[in-house]
């Protein structure tokens, strides 16, 4: 049966972004009932949401309804999930105190489905102890609350309070609708992004890794119930909400952080494009160019730690370790060798020269190879879908550890 989602839009500037969320959810053939507060209608017209959701938008507690005997109870009874996005400080306060003075707040009290709250507001308002205490109260009584993103806000300040990315909200909605919790009780350590190696105080060496694959894996693992530690080198991406995020700069720093958390984790996944070389000497001062531009600078490089190989040496019997092999030739053969040299259980191989695969794309074309030689090639998929199939395979290993012997 088609699942029905109530989207409660309250009066914050981020209300306009929820139009995209409705459109994204409609593509999955979900039925959407949009309920707007009066404040929300000042930012976006109900007509916009009616057009996107294909249904009458509900705004008025006193509106005569042909569909329901008692409108707010009828709506509350038929939805499988209620999402409040954006949730303003005012609406959060009303929820925390059981106030029901408009249609949406009345529906909130009447629903028995899970409720997802997505706060978005000015940073000072968000950090205000009263708002924080209201949010805590709501979490404690079982509402799901997403952490807002950090960044520039419409009011001109920068800090926590931004609406999370629509993709993050979408993924949270999907996992609440269909909770596949196969990683509950598991701790996963993931590295992502590219590492940077300083040459002098202003220059560094890096590579084309973007962190997309690792961030998708972290999001997927979190949604499936895992506790996730994401150690990331340079990236422009925002960390998914709910994961323990540790930003690092160099391969050495990444290695130290991974080493610290490795022994307490059940699963270690290395997606990071770790730089293989660093400057033999990092200059204390910026190297000046000579007026004569004919000079040459010969940079001496030395190896960085092979993080997975080092962690592989101390892998515990029941730990699962997954690596990535981004290759430009002999993809499967090279990937198989890495399983052995790095003591991995599984490797995700891809040819980075193929269109739609590898660095900086939103899609990837991968073959997953197991230690026992089994290999499965997948068609072109989004990196989020790739993350799901990788975790499906990891889940199988958790269920049948002997398969790999
Ligand atoms: O040997 P290669 O660099 O091709 O192996 C790729 C895999 O090894 C990836 O999972 C990558 O994260 C990991 N790696 C690492 N430390 C390095 C280089 C790669 O952990 N210094």
mmCIF file of C-alpha atoms and ligand atoms in Angstrom, residues 191 251 270-276 304-309 322-327 338 342 347, ligand 1:
data_model
loop_
_atom_site.group_PDB
_atom_site.id
_atom_site.type_symbol
_atom_site.label_atom_id
_atom_site.label_comp_id
_atom_site.label_asym_id
_atom_site.label_seq_id
_atom_site.Cartn_x
_atom_site.Cartn_y
_atom_site.Cartn_z
ATOM 1 C CA UNK A 191 37.638 7.203 6.120
ATOM 2 C CA UNK A 251 47.756 10.859 5.766
ATOM 3 C CA UNK A 270 38.670 2.715 3.686
ATOM 4 C CA UNK A 271 37.234 4.882 0.927
ATOM 5 C CA UNK A 272 39.713 7.711 1.336
ATOM 6 C CA UNK A 273 42.016 8.704 -1.485
ATOM 7 C CA UNK A 274 44.991 8.649 0.861
ATOM 8 C CA UNK A 275 47.998 10.350 -0.712
ATOM 9 C CA UNK A 276 50.820 7.863 -1.148
ATOM 10 C CA UNK A 304 52.985 7.952 3.693
ATOM 11 C CA UNK A 305 51.623 5.123 5.842
ATOM 12 C CA UNK A 306 49.410 2.643 3.984
ATOM 13 C CA UNK A 307 46.600 3.009 6.499
ATOM 14 C CA UNK A 308 44.543 -0.060 5.616
ATOM 15 C CA UNK A 309 47.652 -2.223 5.331
ATOM 16 C CA UNK A 322 36.741 -3.219 3.355
ATOM 17 C CA UNK A 323 38.973 -1.352 0.923
ATOM 18 C CA UNK A 324 38.509 0.429 -2.369
ATOM 19 C CA UNK A 325 40.593 -0.070 -5.480
ATOM 20 C CA UNK A 326 40.386 2.829 -7.895
ATOM 21 C CA UNK A 327 42.271 1.482 -10.897
ATOM 22 C CA UNK A 338 45.116 -5.690 -2.549
ATOM 23 C CA UNK A 342 46.078 -5.287 2.993
ATOM 24 C CA UNK A 347 37.332 -4.800 -1.910
HETATM 25 O O1 LIG B 1 47.032 0.504 -2.729
HETATM 26 P P1 LIG B 1 45.957 1.469 -3.075
HETATM 27 O O2 LIG B 1 46.270 2.850 -2.645
HETATM 28 O O3 LIG B 1 45.501 1.445 -4.497
HETATM 29 O O4 LIG B 1 44.709 0.918 -2.230
HETATM 30 C C1 LIG B 1 43.494 1.563 -2.138
HETATM 31 C C2 LIG B 1 42.856 1.284 -0.791
HETATM 32 O O5 LIG B 1 43.827 1.439 0.240
HETATM 33 C C3 LIG B 1 41.771 2.280 -0.476
HETATM 34 O O6 LIG B 1 40.792 1.643 0.305
HETATM 35 C C4 LIG B 1 42.506 3.364 0.315
HETATM 36 O O7 LIG B 1 41.646 4.049 1.203
HETATM 37 C C5 LIG B 1 43.545 2.544 1.048
HETATM 38 N N1 LIG B 1 44.801 3.261 1.269
HETATM 39 C C6 LIG B 1 45.249 3.461 2.554
HETATM 40 N N2 LIG B 1 46.439 4.125 2.769
HETATM 41 C C7 LIG B 1 47.195 4.555 1.724
HETATM 42 C C8 LIG B 1 46.745 4.342 0.420
HETATM 43 C C9 LIG B 1 45.547 3.695 0.231
HETATM 44 O O8 LIG B 1 44.568 3.079 3.491
HETATM 45 N N3 LIG B 1 48.319 5.190 1.974
#
